[in-house]
CSV table of C-alpha atoms in Angstrom, one decimal:
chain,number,residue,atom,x,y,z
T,1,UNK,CA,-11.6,11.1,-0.4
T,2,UNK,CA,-11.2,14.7,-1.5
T,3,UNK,CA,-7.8,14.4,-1.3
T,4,UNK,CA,-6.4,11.5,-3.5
T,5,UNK,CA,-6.7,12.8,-7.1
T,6,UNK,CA,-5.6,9.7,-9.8
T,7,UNK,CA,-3.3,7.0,-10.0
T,8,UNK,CA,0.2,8.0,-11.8
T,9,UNK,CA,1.4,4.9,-14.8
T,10,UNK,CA,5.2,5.6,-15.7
T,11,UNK,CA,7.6,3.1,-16.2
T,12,UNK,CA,9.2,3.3,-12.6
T,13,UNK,CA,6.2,3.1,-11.2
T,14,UNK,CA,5.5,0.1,-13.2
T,15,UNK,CA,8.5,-1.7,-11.6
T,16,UNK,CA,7.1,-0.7,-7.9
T,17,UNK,CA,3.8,-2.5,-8.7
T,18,UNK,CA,6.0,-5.8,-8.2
T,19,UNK,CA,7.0,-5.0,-4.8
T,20,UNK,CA,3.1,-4.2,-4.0
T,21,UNK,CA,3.5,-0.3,-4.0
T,22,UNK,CA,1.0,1.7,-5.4
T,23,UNK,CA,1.6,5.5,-5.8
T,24,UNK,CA,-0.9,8.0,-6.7
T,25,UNK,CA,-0.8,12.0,-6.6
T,26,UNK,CA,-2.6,13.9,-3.5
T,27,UNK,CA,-3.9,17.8,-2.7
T,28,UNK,CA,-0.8,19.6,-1.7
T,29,UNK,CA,-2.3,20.3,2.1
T,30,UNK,CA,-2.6,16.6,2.9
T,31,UNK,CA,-0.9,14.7,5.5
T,32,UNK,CA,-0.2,10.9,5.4
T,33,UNK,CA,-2.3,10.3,8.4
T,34,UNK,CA,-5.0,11.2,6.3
T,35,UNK,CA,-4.3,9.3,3.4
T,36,UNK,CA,-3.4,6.5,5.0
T,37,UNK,CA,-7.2,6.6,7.2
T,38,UNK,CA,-8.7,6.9,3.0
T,39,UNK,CA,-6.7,4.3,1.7
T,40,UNK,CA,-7.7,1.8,4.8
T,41,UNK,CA,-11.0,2.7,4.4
T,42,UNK,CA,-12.1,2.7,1.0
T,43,UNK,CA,-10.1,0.2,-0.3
T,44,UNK,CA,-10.2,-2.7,2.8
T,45,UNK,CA,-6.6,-2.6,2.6
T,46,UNK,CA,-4.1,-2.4,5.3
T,47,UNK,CA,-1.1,0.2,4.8
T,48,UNK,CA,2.5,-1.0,6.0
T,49,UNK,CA,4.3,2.2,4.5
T,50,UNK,CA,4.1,5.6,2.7
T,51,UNK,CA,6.6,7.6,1.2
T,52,UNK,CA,5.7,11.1,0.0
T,53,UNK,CA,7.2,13.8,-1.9
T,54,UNK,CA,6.8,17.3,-3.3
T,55,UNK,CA,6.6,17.3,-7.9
T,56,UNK,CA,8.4,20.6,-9.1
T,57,UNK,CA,6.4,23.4,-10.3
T,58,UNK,CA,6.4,24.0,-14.3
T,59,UNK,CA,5.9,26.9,-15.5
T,60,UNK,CA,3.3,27.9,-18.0
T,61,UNK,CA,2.8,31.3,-20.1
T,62,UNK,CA,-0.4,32.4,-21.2
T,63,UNK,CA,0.3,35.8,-23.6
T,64,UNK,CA,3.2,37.7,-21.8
T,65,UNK,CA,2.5,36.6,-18.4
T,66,UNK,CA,4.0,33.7,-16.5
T,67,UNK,CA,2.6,31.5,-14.4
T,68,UNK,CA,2.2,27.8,-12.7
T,69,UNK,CA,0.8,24.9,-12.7
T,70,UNK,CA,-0.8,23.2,-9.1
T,71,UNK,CA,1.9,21.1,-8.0
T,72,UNK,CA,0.8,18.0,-6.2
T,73,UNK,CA,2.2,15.8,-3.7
T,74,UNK,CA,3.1,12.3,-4.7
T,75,UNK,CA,1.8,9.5,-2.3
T,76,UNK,CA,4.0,5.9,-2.1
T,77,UNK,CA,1.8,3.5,-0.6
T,78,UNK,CA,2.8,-0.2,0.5
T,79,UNK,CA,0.8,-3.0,0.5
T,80,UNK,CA,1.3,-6.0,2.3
T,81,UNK,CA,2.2,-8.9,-0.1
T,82,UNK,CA,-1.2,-11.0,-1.3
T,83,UNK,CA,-0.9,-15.0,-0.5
T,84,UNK,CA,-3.0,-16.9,-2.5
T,85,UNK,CA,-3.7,-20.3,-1.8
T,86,UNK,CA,-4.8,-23.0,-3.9
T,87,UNK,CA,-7.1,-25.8,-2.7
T,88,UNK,CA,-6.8,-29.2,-5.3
């Protein structure tokens, strides 16, 4: 579980929420496979579909040398769609 660091809130991701994708930023060295095994695993869920990809670098100065921040990889999940039933 190592691997999933915290959930990203932006407006996009907002909108992707409605469709039942969830998207969260990962260690760099991780493969889907991996996340996928977490996500099923911790969460009771079953994953239909991940999309991944790389955030660009920004670059940071301390004094007169310039350097980097980590740069993550951003994990897409898909969630099958919830039915709810109601009894009456």
């Amino acid at each position: 579980m190592d691997g999933i660091k915290y959930a990203v809130v932006t407006g996009k991701i907002l909108r992707l929420l409605g469709k039942n994708q969830y998207t969260s930023n990962v260690e760099s060295g991780s493969t889907k496979t991996e996340i996928k095994y977490w996500v099923e695993l911790f969460f009771g869920v079953k994953v239909i579909a991940m999309n991944s990809h790389r955030l660009p670098r920004k670059g940071r100065r301390m004094g007169p040398m310039m350097g980097h921040t980590m740069h993550y990889r951003r994990m897409i999940i898909t969630l099958p769609p919830v039915i709810l039933f109601h009894l009456f």
